PDB file of C-alpha atoms in Angstrom:
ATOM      1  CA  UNK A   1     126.575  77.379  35.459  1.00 42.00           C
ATOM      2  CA  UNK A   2     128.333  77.388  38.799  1.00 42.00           C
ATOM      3  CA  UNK A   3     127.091  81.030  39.518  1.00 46.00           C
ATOM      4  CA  UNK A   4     123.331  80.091  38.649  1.00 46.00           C
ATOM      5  CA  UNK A   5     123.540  77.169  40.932  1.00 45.00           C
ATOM      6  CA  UNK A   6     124.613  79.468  43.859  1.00 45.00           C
ATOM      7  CA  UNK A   7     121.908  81.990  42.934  1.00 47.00           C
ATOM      8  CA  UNK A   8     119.208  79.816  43.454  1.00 46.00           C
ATOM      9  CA  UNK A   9     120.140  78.788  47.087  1.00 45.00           C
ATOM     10  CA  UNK A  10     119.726  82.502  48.076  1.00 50.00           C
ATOM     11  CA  UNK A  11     117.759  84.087  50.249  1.00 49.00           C
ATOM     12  CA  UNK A  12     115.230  86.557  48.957  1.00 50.00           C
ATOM     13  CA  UNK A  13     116.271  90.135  50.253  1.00 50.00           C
ATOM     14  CA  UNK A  14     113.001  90.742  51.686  1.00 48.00           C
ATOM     15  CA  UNK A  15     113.096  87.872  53.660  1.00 48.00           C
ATOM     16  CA  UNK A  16     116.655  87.661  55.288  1.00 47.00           C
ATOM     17  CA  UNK A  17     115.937  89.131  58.571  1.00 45.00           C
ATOM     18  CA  UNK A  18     112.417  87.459  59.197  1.00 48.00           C
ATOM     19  CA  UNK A  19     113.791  85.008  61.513  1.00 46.00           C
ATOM     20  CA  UNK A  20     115.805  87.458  63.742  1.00 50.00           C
ATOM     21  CA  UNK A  21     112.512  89.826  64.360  1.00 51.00           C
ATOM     22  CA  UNK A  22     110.592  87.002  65.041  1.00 50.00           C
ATOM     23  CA  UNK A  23     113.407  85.599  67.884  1.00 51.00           C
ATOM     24  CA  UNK A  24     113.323  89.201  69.105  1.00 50.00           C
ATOM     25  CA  UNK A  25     109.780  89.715  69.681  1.00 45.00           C
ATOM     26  CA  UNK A  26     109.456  86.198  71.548  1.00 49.00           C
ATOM     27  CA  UNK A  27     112.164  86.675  73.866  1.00 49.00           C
ATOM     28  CA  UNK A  28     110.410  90.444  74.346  1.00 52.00           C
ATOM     29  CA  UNK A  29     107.452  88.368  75.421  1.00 49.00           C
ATOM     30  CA  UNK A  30     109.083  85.488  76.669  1.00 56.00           C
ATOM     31  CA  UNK A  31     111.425  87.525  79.431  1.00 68.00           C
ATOM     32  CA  UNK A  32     108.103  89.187  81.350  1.00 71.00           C
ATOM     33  CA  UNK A  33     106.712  85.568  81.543  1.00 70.00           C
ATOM     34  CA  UNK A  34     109.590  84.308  83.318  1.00 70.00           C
ATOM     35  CA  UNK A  35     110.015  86.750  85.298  1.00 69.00           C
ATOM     36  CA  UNK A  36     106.296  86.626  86.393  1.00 68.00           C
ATOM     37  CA  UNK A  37     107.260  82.778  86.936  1.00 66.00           C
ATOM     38  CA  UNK A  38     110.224  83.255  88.960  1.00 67.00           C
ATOM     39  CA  UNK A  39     108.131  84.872  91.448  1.00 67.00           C
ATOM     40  CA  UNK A  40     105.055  82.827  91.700  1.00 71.00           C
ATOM     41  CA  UNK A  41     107.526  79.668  92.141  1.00 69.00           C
ATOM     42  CA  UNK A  42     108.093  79.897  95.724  1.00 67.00           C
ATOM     43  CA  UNK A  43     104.048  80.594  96.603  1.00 73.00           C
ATOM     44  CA  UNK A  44     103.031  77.618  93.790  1.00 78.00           C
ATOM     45  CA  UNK A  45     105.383  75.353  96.551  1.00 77.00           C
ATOM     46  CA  UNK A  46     103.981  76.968  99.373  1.00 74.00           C
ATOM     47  CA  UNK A  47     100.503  76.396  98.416  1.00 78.00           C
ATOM     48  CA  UNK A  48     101.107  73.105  97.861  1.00 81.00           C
ATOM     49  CA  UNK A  49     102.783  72.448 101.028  1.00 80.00           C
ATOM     50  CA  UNK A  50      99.187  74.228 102.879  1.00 79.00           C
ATOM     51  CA  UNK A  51      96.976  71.613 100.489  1.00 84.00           C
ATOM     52  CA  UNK A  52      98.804  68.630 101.486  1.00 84.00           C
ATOM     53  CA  UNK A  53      98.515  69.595 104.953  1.00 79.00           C
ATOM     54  CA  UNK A  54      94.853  70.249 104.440  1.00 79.00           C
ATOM     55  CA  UNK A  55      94.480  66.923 102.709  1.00 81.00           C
ATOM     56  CA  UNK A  56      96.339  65.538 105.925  1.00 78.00           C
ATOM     57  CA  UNK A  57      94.362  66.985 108.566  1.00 76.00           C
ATOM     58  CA  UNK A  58      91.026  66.003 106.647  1.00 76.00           C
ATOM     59  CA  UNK A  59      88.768  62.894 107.208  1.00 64.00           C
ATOM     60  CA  UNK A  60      88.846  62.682 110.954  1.00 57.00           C
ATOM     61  CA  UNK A  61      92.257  63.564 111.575  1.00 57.00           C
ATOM     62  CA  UNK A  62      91.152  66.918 112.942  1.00 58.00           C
ATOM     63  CA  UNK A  63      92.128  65.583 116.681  1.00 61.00           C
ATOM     64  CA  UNK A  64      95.972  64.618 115.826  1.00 75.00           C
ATOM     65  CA  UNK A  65      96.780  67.141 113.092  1.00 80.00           C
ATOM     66  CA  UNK A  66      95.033  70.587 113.120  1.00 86.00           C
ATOM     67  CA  UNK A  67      93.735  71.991 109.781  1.00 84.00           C
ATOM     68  CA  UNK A  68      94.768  75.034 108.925  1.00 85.00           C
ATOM     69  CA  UNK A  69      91.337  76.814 109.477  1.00 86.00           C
ATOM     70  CA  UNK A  70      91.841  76.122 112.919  1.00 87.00           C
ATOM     71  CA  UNK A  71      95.185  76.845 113.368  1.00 89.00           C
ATOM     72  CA  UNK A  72      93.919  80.622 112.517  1.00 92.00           C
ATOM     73  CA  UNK A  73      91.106  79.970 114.962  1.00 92.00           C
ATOM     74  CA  UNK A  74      93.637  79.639 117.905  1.00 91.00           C
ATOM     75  CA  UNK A  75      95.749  82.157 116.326  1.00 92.00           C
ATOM     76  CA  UNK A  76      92.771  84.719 116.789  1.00 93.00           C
ATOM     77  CA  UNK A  77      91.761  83.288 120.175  1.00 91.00           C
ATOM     78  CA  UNK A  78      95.498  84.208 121.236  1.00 91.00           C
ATOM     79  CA  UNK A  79      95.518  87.332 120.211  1.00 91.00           C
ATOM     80  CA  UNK A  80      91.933  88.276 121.804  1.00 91.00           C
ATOM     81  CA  UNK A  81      93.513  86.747 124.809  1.00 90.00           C
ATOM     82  CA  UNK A  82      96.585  89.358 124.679  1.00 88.00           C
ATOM     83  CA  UNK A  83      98.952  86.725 124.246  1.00 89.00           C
ATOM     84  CA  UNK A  84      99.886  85.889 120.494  1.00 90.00           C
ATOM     85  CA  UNK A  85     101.276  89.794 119.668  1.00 92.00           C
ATOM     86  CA  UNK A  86     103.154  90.512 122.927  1.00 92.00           C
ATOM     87  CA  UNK A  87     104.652  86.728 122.891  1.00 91.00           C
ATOM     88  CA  UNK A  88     105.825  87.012 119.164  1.00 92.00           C
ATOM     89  CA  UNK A  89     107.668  90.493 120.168  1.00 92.00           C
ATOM     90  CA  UNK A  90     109.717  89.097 123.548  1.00 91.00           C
ATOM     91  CA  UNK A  91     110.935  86.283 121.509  1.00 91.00           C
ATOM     92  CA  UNK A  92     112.215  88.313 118.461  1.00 92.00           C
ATOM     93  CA  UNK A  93     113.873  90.710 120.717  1.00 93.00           C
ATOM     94  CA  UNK A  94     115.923  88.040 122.951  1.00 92.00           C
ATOM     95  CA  UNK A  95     117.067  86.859 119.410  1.00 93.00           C
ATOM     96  CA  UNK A  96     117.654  90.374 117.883  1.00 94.00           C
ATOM     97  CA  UNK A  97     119.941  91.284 121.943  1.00 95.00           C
ATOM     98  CA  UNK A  98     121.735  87.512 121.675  1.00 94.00           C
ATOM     99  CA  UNK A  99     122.345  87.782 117.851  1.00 93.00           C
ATOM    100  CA  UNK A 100     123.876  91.008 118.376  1.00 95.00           C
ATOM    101  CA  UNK A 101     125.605  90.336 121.218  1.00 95.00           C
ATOM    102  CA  UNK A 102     127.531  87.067 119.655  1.00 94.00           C
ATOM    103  CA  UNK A 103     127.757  89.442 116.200  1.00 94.00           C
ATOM    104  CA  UNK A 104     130.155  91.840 118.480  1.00 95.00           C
ATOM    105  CA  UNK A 105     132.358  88.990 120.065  1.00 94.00           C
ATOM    106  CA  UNK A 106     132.149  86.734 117.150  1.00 93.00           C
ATOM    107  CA  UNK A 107     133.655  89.430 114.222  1.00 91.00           C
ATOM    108  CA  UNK A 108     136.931  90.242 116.419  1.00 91.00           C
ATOM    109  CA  UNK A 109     137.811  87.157 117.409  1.00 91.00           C
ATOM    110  CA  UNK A 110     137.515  85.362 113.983  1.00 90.00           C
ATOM    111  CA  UNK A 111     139.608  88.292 112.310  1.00 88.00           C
ATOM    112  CA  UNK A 112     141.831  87.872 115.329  1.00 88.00           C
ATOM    113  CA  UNK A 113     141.847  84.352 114.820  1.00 87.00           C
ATOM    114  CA  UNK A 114     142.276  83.967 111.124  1.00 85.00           C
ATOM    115  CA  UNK A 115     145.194  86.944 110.557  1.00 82.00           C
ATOM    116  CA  UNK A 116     147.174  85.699 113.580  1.00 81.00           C
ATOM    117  CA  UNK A 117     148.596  82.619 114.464  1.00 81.00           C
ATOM    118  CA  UNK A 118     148.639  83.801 118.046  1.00 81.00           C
ATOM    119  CA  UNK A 119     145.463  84.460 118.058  1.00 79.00           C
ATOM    120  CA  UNK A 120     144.457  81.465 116.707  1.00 79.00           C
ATOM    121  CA  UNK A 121     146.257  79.534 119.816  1.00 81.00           C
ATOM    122  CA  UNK A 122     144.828  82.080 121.907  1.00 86.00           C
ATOM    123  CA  UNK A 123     141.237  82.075 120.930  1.00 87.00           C
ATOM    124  CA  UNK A 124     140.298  78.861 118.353  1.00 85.00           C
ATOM    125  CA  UNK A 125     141.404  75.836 121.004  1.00 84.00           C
ATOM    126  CA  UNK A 126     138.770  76.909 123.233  1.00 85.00           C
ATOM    127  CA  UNK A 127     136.080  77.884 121.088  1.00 86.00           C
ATOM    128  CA  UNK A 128     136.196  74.367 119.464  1.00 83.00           C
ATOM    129  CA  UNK A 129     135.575  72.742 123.087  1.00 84.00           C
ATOM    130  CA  UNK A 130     132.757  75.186 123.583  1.00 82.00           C
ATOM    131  CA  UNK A 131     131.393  74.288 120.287  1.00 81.00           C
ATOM    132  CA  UNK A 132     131.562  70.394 120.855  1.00 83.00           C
ATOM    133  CA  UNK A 133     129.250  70.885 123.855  1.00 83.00           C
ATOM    134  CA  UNK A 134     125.373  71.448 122.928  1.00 80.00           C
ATOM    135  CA  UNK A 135     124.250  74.521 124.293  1.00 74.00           C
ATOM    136  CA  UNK A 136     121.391  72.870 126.117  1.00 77.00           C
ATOM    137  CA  UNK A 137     124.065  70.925 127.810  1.00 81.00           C
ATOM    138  CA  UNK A 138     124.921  74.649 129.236  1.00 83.00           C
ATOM    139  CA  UNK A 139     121.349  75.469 130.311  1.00 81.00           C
ATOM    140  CA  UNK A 140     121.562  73.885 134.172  1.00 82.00           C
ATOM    141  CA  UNK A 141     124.976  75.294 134.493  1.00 85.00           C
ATOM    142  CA  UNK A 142     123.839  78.878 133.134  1.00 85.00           C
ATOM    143  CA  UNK A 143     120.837  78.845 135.555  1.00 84.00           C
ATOM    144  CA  UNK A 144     122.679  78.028 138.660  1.00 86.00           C
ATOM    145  CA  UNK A 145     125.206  80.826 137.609  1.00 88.00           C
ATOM    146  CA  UNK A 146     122.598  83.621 135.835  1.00 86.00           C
ATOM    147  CA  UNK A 147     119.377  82.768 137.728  1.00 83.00           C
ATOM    148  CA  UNK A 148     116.332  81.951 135.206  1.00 81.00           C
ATOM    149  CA  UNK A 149     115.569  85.309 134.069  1.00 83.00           C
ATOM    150  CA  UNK A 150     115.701  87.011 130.752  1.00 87.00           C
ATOM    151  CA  UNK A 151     119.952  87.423 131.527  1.00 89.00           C
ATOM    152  CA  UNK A 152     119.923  83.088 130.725  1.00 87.00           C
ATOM    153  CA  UNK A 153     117.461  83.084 127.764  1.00 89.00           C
ATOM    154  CA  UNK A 154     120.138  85.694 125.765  1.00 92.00           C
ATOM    155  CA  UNK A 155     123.407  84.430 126.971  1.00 91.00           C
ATOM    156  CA  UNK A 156     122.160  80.997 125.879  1.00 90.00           C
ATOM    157  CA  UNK A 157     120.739  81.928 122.312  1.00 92.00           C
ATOM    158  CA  UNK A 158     124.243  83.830 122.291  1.00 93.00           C
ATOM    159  CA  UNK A 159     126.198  81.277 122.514  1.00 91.00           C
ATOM    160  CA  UNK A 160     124.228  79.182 119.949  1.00 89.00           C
ATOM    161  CA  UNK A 161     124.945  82.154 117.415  1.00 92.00           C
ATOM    162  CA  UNK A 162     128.854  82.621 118.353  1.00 93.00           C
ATOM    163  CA  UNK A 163     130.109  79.620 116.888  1.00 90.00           C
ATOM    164  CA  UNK A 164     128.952  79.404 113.531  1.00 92.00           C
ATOM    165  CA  UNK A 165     129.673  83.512 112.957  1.00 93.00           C
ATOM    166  CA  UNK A 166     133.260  82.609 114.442  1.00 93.00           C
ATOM    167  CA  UNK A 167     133.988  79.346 112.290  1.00 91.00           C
ATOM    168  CA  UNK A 168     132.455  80.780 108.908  1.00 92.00           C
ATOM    169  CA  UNK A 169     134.383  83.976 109.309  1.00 91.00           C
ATOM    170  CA  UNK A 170     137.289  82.870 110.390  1.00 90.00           C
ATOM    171  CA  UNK A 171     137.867  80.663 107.519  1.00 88.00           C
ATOM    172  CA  UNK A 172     136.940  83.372 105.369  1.00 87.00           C
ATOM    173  CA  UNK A 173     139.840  85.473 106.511  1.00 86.00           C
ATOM    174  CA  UNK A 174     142.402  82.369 106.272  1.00 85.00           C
ATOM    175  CA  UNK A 175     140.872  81.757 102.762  1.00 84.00           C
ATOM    176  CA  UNK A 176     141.855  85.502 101.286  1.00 78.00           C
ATOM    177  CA  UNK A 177     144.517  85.100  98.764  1.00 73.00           C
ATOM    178  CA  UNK A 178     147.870  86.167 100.279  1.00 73.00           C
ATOM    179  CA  UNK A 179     149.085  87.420  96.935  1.00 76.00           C
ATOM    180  CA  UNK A 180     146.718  90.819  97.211  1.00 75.00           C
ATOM    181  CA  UNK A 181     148.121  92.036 100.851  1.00 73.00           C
ATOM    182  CA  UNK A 182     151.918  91.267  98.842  1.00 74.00           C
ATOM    183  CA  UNK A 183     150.590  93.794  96.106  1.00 75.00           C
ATOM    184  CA  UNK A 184     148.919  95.889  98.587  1.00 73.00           C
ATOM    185  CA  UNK A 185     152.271  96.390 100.134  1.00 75.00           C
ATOM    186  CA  UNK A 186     154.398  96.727  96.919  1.00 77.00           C
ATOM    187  CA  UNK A 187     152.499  99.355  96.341  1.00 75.00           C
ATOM    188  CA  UNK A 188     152.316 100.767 100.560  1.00 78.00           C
ATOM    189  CA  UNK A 189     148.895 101.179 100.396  1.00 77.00           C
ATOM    190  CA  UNK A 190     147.984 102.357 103.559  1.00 78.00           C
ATOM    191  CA  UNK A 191     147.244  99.498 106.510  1.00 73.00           C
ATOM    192  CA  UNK A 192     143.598 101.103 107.590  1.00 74.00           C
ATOM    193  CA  UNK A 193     142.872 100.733 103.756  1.00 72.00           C
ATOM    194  CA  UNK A 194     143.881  96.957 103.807  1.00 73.00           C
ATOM    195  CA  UNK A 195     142.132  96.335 106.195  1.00 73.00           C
ATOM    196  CA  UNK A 196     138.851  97.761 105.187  1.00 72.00           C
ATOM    197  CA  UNK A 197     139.314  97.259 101.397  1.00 72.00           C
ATOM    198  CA  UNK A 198     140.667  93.820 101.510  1.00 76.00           C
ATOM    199  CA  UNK A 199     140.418  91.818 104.734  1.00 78.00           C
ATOM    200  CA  UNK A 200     136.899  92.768 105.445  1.00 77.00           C
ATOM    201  CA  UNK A 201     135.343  93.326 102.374  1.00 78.00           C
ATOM    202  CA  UNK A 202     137.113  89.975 101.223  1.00 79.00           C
ATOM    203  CA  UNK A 203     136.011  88.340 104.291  1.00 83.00           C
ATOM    204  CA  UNK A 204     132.018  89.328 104.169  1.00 87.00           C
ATOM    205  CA  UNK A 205     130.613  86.118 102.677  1.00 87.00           C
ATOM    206  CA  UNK A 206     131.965  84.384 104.818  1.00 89.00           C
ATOM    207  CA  UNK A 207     130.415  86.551 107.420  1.00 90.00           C
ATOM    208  CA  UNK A 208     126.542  86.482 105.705  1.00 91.00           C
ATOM    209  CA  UNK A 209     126.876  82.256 105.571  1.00 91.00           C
ATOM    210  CA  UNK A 210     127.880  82.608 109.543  1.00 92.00           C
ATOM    211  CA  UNK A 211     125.211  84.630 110.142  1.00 92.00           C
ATOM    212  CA  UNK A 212     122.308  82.546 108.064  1.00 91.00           C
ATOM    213  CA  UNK A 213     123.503  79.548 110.295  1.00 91.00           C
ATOM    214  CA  UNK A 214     123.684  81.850 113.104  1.00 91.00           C
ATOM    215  CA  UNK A 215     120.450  83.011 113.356  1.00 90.00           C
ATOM    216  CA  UNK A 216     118.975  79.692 112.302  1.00 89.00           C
ATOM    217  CA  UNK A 217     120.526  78.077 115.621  1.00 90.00           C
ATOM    218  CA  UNK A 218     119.229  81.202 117.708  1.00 90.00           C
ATOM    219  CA  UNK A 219     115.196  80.153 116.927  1.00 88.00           C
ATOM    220  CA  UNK A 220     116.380  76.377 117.530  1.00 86.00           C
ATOM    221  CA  UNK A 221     117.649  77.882 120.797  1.00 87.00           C
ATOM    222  CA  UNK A 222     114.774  79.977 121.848  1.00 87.00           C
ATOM    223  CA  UNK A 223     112.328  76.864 122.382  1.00 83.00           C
ATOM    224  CA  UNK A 224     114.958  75.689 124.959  1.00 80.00           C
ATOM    225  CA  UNK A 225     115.190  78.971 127.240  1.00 82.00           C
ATOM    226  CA  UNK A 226     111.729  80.342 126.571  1.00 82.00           C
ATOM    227  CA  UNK A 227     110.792  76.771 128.401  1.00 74.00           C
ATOM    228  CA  UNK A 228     112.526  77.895 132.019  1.00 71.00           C
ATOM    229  CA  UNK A 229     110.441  80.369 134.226  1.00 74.00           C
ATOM    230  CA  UNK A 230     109.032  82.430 131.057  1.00 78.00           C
ATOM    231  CA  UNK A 231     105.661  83.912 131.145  1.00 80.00           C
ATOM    232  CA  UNK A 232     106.104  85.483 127.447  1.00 84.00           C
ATOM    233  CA  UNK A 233     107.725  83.908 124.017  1.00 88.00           C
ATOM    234  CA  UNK A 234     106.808  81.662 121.680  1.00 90.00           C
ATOM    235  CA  UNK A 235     108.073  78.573 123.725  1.00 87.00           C
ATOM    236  CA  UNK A 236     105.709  80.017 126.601  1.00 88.00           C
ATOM    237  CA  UNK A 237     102.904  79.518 124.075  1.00 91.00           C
ATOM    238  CA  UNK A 238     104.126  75.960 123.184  1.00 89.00           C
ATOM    239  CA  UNK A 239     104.815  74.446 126.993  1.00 87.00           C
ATOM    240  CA  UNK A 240     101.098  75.607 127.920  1.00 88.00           C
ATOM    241  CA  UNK A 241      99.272  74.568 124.608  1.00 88.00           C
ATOM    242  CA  UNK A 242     101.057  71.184 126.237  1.00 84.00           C
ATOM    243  CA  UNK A 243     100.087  71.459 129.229  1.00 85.00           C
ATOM    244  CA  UNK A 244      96.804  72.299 127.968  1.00 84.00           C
ATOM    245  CA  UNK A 245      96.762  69.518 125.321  1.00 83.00           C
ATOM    246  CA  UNK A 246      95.934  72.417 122.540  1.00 87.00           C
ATOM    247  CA  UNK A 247      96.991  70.471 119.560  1.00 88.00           C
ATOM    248  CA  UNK A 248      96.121  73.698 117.183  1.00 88.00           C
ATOM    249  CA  UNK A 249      97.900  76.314 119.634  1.00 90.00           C
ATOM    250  CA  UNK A 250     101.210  73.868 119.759  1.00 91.00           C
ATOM    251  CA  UNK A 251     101.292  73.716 115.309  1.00 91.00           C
ATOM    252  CA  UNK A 252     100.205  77.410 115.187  1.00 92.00           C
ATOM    253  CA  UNK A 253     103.631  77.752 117.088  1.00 91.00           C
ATOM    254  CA  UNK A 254     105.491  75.900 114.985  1.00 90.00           C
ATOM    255  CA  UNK A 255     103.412  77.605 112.163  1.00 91.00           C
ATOM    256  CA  UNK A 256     105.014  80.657 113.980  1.00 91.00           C
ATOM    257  CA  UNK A 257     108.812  79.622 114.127  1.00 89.00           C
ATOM    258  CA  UNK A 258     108.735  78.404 110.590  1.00 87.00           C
ATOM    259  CA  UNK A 259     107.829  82.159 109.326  1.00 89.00           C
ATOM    260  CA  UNK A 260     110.054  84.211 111.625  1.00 90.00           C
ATOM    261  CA  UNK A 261     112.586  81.922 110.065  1.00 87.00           C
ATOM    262  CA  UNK A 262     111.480  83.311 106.587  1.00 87.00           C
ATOM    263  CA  UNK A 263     111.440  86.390 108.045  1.00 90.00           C
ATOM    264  CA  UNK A 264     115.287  86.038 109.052  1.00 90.00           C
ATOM    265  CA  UNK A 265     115.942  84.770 105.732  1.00 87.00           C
ATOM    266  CA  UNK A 266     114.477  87.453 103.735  1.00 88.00           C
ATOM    267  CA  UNK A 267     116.249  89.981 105.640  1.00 89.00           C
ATOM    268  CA  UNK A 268     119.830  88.274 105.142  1.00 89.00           C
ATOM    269  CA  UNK A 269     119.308  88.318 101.474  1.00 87.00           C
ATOM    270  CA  UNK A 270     118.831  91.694 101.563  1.00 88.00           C
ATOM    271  CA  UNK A 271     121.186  92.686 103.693  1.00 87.00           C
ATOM    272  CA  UNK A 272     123.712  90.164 101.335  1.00 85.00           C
ATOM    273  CA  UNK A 273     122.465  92.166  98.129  1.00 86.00           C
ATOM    274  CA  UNK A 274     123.232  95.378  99.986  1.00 86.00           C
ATOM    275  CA  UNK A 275     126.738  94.136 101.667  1.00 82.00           C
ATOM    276  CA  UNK A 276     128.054  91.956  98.284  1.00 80.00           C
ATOM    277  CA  UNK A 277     126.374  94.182  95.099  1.00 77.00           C
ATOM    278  CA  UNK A 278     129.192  92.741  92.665  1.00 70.00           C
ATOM    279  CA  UNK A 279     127.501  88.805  93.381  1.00 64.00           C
ATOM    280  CA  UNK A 280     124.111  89.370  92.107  1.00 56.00           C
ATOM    281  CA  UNK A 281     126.128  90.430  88.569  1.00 54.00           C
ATOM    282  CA  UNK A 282     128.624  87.882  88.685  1.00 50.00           C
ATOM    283  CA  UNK A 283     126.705  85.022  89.950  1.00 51.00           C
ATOM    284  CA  UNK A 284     127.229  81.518  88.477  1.00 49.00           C
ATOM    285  CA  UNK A 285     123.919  79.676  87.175  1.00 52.00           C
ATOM    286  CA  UNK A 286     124.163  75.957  86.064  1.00 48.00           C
ATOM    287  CA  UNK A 287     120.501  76.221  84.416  1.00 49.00           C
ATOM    288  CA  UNK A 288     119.767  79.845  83.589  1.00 49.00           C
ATOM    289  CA  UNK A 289     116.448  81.004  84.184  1.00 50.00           C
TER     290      UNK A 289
END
């Protein structure tokens, strides 16, 4: 009685395994779509952001907040001028010289800094004044000691990039866990290794994070030193759209910022991908994709 009772709760052979195919197949279909998804996210945002401003600049609002159409109008009337092109390449480069130029002072001293305690009374006391005073605070102090050429415009943006590289790395290095160079030298693995394998390896995330902030303070510094004596740069372009009172040249600047800033951005997650390949596999997601 007992055994007929079970019998007639069970599954058909021919149908067991229905379900499974059918989860199969829509996760077959279903992975493309997000994928596809993931992608168009960040241009669904962006073209919402361009429609509101659109939106904004519509129904006589054309004097106070450009529309986009005409921000691309006084992007072409730049760049038939001779102006848009060569001003977008002097301002890149003073970042790209400053940015490296902090990268090469920065790395040292917050190794130096974060293995040594000597170093770190050396070097972090007066790094942390420097870093309490705003760089612009620096800018009639740099010109009366560097002139206003193109020597102020880098050292400036420089010193805008130092400190967060320094801080961010620094920590990094204090933040290693002390237990791996004990192993390391239980079992004498050679210092040059350590250092390579462990302390700067270890330490590069800490590194990529200074540099994102890094490079995000050297843009925020270029509309500061492109404004002294410059007759190229995107700040050029802004002071004399002012001057001009070119409403559409000053937001196609802005426009112009906002996407070498992208740029910057794409470019550090690449380079992060390419520096860190064990995060993209390991990577913590509270709501999976």
């Amino acid at each position: 009685m007992f055994d007929h009772a079970v019998n007639t709760y069970e599954t058909p052979p021919g149908d067991r395994f229905q379900a499974p195919r059918t989860n199969r197949v829509s996760s077959r279909i279903s992975n493309p779509i997000r994928r596809l998804l993931s992608h168009c996210y960040p241009w669904i945002t962006s073209a919402s952001l361009l429609l509101i401003w659109a939106l904004a600049s519509a129904g006589g609002q054309e004097s106070t907040l450009p529309s986009p159409g005409a921000v691309l109008l006084a992007a072409r009337d730049l760049s038939a001028q001779g102006l848009l092109l060569p001003s977008i390449g002097a301002s890149a480069l003073r970042v790209v010289i400053a940015s490296a130029i902090a990268i090469v002072i920065a790395v040292p001293s917050g190794i130096l800094s974060g293995i040594s305690k000597l170093g770190s009374l050396i070097i972090d006391k007066p790094i942390h004044m420097l870093r309490a005073v705003p760089f612009n605070a620096l800018a009639p102090l740099l010109i009366v000691w560097l002139g206003i050429g193109e020597t102020l415009k880098i050292v400036l943006i420089a010193i805008g990039v130092f400190s967060p590289i320094y801080l961010n790395l620094r920590d990094g290095v204090r933040q290693l866990d002390p237990k791996l160079l004990e192993l390391a030298r239980a079992y004498r693995i050679p210092p040059k290794d350590v250092f390579i394998d462990l302390l700067l390896k270890g330490s590069i995330p800490s590194l990529i994070t200074g540099l994102r902030f890094g490079l995000t303070i050297s843009w925020i510094a270029l509309v500061t030193c492109e404004t002294v004596n410059s007759s190229t740069g995107i700040g050029y372009l802004l002071s004399r759209s002012q001057q001009f009172s070119r409403n559409d040249q000053m937001v196609l600047c802005i426009v112009m910022y906002a996407l070498l800033a992208l740029i910057t951005e794409s470019l550090m997650s690449v380079f992060e991908k390419l520096a860190t390949p064990w995060a993209s596999r390991s990577s913590f997601r509270l709501i999976p994709r």
